[in-house]
Coordinates of C-alpha atoms in Angstrom, one line a residue:
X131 CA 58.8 76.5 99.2
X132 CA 60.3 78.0 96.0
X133 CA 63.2 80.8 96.6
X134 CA 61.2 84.3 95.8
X135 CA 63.3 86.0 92.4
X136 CA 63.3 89.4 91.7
X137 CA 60.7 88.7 89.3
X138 CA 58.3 88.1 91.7
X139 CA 59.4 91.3 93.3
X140 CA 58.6 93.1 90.4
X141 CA 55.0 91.9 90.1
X142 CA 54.3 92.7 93.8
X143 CA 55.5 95.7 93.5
X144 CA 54.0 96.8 90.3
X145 CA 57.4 97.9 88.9
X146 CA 60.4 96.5 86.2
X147 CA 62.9 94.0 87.4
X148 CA 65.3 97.3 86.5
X149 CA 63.4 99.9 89.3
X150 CA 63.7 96.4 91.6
X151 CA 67.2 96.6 91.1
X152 CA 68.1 100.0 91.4
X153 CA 65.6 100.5 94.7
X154 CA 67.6 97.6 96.5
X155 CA 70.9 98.7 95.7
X156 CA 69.7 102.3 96.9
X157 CA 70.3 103.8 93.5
X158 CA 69.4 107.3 92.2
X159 CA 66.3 108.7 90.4
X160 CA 64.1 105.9 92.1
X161 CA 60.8 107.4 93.4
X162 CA 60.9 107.8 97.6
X163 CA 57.1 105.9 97.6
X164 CA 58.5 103.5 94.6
X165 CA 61.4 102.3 96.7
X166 CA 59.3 102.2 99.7
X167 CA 56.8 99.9 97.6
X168 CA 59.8 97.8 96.2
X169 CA 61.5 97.1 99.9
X170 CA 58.1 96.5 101.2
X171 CA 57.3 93.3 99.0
X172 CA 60.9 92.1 99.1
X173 CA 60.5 92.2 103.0
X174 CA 57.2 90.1 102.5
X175 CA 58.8 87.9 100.0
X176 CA 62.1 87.2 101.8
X177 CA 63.7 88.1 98.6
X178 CA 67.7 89.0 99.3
X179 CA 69.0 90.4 96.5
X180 CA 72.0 88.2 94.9
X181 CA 75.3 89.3 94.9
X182 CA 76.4 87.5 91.7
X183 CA 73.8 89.6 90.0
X184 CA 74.7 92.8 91.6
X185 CA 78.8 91.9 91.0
X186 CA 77.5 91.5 87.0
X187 CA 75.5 94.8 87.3
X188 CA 78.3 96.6 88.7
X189 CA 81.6 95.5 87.8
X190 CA 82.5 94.5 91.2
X191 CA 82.6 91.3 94.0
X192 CA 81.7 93.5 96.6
X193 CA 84.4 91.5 98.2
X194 CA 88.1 92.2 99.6
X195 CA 90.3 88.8 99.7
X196 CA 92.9 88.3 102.8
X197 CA 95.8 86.0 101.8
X198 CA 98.0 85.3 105.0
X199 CA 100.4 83.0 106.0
X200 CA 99.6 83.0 110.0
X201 CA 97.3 80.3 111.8
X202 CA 93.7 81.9 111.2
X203 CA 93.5 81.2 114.7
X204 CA 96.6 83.5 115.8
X205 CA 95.9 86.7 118.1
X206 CA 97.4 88.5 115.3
X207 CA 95.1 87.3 112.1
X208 CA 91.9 87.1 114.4
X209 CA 92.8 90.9 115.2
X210 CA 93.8 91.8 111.8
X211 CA 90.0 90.0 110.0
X212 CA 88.3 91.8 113.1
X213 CA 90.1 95.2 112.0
X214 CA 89.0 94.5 108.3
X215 CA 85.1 93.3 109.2
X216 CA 84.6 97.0 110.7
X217 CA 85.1 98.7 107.7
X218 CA 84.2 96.5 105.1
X219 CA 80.9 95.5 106.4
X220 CA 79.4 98.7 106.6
X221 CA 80.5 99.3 103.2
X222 CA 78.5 96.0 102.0
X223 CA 81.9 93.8 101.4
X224 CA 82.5 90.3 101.8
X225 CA 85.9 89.2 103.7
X226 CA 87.9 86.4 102.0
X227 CA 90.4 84.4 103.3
X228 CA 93.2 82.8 101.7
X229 CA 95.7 80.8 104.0
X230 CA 99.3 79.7 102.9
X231 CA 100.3 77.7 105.6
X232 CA 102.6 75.6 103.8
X233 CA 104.9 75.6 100.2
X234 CA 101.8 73.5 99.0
X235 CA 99.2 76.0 100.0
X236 CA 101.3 79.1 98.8
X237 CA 102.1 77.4 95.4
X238 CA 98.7 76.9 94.8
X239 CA 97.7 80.0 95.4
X240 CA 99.8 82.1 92.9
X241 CA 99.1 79.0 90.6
X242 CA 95.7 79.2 90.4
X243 CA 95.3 82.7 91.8
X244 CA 91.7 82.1 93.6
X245 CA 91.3 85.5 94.5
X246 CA 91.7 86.5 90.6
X247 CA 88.1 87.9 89.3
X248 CA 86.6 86.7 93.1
X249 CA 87.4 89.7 95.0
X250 CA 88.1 93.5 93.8
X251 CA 91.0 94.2 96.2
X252 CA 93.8 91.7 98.0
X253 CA 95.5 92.2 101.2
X254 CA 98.5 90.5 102.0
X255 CA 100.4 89.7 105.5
X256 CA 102.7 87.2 107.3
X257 CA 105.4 86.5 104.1
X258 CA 107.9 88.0 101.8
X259 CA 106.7 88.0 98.0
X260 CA 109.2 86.7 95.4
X261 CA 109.5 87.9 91.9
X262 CA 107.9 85.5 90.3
X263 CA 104.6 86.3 93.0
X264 CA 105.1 89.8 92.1
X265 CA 104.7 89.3 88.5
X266 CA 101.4 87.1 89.5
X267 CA 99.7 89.4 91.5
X268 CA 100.3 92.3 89.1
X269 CA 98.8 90.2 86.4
X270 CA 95.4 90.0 88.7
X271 CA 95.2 94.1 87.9
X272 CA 93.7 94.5 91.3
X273 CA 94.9 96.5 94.3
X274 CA 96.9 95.4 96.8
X275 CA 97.4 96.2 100.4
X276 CA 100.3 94.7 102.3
X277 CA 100.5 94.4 106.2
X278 CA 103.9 94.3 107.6
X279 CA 106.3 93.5 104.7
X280 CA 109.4 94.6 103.7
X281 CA 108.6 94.9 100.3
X282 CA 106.5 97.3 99.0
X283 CA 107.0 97.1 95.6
X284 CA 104.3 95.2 94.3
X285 CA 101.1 97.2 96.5
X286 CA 100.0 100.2 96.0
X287 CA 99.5 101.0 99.9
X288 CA 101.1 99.5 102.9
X289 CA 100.5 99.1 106.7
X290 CA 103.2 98.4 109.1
X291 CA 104.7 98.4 112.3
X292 CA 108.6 98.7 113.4
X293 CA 109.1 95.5 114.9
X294 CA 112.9 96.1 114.6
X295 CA 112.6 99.3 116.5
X296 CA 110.0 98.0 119.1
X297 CA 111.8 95.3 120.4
X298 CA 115.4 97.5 120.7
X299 CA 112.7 99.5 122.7
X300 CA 112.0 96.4 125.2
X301 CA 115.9 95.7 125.5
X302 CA 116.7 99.5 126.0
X303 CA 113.8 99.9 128.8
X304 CA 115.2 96.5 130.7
X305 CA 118.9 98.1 130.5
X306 CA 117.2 100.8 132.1
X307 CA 116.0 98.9 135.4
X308 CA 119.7 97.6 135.8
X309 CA 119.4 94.7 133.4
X310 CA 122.8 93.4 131.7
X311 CA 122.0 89.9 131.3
X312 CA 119.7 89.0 128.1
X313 CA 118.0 85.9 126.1
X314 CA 115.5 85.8 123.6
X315 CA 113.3 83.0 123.5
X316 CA 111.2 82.9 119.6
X317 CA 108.8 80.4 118.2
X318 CA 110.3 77.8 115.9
X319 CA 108.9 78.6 112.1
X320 CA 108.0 75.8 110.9
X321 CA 108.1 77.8 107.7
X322 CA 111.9 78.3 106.8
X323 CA 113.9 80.0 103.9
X324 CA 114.2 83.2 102.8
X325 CA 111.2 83.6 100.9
X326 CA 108.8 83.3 103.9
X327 CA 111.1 86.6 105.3
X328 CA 113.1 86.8 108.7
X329 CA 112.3 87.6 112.5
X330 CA 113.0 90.8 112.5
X331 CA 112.4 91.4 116.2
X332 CA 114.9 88.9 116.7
X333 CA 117.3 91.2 114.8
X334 CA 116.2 94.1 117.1
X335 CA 117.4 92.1 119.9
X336 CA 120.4 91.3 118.7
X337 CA 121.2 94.8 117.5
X338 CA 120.3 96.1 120.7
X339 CA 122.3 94.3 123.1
X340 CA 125.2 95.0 121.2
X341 CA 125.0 98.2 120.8
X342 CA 124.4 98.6 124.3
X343 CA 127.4 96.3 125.0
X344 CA 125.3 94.3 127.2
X345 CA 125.8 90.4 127.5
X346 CA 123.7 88.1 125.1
X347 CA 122.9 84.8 126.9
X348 CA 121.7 83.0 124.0
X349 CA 118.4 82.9 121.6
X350 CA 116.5 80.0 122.0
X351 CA 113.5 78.8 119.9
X352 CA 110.9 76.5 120.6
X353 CA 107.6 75.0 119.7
X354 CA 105.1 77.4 121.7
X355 CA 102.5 74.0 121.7
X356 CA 105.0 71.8 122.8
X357 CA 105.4 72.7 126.5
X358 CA 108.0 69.6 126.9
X359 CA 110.1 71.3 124.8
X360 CA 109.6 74.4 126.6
X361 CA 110.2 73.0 129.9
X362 CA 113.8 71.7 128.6
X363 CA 114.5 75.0 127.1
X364 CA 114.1 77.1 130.0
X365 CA 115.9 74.5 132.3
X366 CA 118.8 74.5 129.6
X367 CA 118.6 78.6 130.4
X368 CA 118.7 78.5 134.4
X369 CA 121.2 76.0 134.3
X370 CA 123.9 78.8 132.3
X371 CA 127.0 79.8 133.9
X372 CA 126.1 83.4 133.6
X373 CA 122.1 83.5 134.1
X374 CA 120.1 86.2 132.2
X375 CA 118.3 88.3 134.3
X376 CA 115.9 89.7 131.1
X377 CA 113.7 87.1 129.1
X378 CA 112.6 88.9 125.3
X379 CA 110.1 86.6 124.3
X380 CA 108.4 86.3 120.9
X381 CA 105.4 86.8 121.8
X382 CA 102.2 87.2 124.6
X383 CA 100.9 83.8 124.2
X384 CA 104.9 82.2 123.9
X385 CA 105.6 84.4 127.0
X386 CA 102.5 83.2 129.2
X387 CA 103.2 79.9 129.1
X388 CA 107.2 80.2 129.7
X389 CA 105.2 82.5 132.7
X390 CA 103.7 79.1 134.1
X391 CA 106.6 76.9 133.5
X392 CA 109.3 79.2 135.4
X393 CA 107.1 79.7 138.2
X394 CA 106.1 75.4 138.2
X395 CA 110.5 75.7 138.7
X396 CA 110.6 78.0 141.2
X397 CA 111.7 80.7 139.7
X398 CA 110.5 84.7 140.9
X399 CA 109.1 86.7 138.0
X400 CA 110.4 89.3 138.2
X401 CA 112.6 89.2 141.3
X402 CA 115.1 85.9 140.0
X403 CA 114.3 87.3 136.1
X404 CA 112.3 89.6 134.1
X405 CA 110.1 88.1 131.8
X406 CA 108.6 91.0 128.4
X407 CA 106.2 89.8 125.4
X408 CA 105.0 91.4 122.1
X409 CA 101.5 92.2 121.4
X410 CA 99.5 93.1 124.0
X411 CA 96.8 90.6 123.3
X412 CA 94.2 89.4 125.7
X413 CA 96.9 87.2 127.3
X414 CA 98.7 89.7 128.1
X415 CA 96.8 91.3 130.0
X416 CA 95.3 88.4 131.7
X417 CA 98.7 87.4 133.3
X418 CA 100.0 90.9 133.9
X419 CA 102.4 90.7 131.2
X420 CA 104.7 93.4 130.8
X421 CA 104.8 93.7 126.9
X422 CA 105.3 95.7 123.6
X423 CA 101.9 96.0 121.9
X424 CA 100.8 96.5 118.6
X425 CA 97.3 97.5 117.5
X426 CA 96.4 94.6 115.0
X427 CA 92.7 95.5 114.9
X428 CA 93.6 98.9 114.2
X429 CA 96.0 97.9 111.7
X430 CA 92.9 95.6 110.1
X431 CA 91.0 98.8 109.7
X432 CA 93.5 100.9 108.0
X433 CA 93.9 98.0 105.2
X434 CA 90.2 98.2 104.5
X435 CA 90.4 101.5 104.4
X436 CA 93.5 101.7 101.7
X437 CA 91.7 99.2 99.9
X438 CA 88.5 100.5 99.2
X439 CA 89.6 103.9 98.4
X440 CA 92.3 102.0 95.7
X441 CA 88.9 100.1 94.7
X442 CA 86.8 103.6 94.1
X443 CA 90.2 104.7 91.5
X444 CA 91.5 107.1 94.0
X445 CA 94.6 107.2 95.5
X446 CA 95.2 107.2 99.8
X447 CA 96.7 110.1 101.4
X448 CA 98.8 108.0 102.9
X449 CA 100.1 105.2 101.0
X450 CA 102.6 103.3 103.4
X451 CA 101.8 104.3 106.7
X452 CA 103.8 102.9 110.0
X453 CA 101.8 102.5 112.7
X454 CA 103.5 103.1 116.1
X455 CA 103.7 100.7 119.2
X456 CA 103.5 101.2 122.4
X457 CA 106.1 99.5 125.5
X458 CA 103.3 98.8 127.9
X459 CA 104.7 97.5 131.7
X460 CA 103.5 94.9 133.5
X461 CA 103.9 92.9 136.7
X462 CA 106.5 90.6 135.0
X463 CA 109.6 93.1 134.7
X464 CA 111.5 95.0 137.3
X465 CA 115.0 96.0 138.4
X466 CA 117.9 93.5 137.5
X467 CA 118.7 91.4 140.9
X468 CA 121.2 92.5 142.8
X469 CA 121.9 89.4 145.3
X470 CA 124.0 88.1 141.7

């Protein structure tokens, strides 16, 4: 059976292909019994109006592109799109999604620049920007929204959290309970150099423990899907001269498994050493994790919000706007040892 156009919508109707238009895109000066009339033989048609012919009609995609260099399957990006959905759906947008999970993926992009003419705003999270990306994306003459970047020079609105200051937060609340003893475990990158950024939580760490002249056992990095590796890392840890009583670990998901390894060793959680993640995802809270989370999905639906009100011409009331953590305790952290 043939697709139903908005010609045939018309005829049922008894109306111009124009008052079909306007009626289903709910514009002005259209008759209340006309429009009525006009959704009526669309519903019995089937007929869904087509975007392409709406986007032609009205300068606009009706869609908001999302180019991130995180596994689309992360806590964080899943968060971030859910964040983004809420606002944008109601307002009749499309969500995009560009990944760059590799130099191949990233150079294509601001080669070809997909999002260019296929979306009327672009948020952007995960990497740092280099010039000659900055010059790219001003050429698209869209707005930009960045999530959690450093730079801010090439958006007109920004969301971010203080990662820095959130995990000095963790070490400071562990010093707190007695701790003196540290290690960070991170995620190796497998994205390395300068112009995918830096850890800065790892620099909060570090920062922290000196400041608070407290002893740094090491930073260790591992693959958080290679549990071998993990396994080796944390024995390499216990077996230390001087063994940290504090574990700052990259993240929820990185911290529940190094959960299920220490305990497979023996080891107390938190009565041998304290173990404290960053996120507050569902893992965390499945495993009692004591952690510093972040409101991703929040986060999400800020950036929709920036970016449609940069789509409508106006300007936010709040262009660069950090959005606060919160240290959230869990079964996993307690008072420094004291039989050491």
């Amino acid at each position: 059976m043939a697709r139903a156009t908005i010609d045939d919508v018309a005829r049922a109707a008894g109306v111009s292909t124009f008052t079909v238009s306007r009626a289903l895109r709910g514009k002005e000066h259209v008759a209340a019994a006309t429009r009525a009339k006009v959704l009526k033989a669309a519903q019995e048609l089937n007929y869904t109006a087509s975007r392409s012919a709406a986007s032609l009609a009205s300068g606009r995609t009706n869609r908001v592109a999302l180019l991130s260099r995180e596994r689309i399957s992360g806590w964080f990006i899943g968060e971030l799109m859910e964040g983004l959905v809420d606002v944008l759906a109601p307002a009749g947008y499309d969500l995009t999604i560009y990944r760059i999970g590799s130099a191949e993926e990233r150079s294509g992009f601001f080669t070809n620049l997909p999002a260019n003419r296929n979306a009327d705003a672009l948020v952007v999270t995960g990497f740092a920007v280099n010039d000659d990306e900055k010059r790219a994306l001003t050429r698209m003459n869209m707005p930009i929204v960045s999530v959690n970047a450093s730079d801010l020079t090439y958006c007109q609105a920004s969301i971010v959290i203080d990662d820095e200051g959130s995990e000095a937060s963790v070490v400071r609340y562990l010093a707190a309970l007695g701790h003196r003893r540290f290690c960070y475990v991170g995620r190796l990158d497998p994205l390395t150099g300068d112009d995918w950024g830096f850890d800065a939580r790892t620099r909060g760490y570090q920062d922290e423990v000196t400041e608070l002249g407290l002893h740094d056992c090491g930073m260790f990095f591992v693959d958080a899907t290679d549990r071998a590796s993990i396994r080796q890392t944390l024995a390499s840890i216990l077996a230390l001269p001087e063994r940290p009583t504090a574990m700052c670990v990259w993240s929820d998901q990185l911290a529940a498994v190094i959960l299920n390894v220490l305990r497979a060793m023996g080891v107390r959680v938190p009565q041998d050493i304290s173990v404290f993640g960053f996120d507050g995802s569902d893992a965390a809270a499945t495993v009692g994790l004591s952690t510093m989370t972040q409101p991703a999905r929040r986060i999400g639906r800020l950036a929709a919000q920036r970016a449609l009100t940069l789509i409508d011409g106006k300007t936010p009331e709040e262009t660069h706007t950090v959005v606060p953590t919160a240290l959230e305790p869990g079964s996993t952290a307690g008072p420094a040892p004291t039989d050491r």
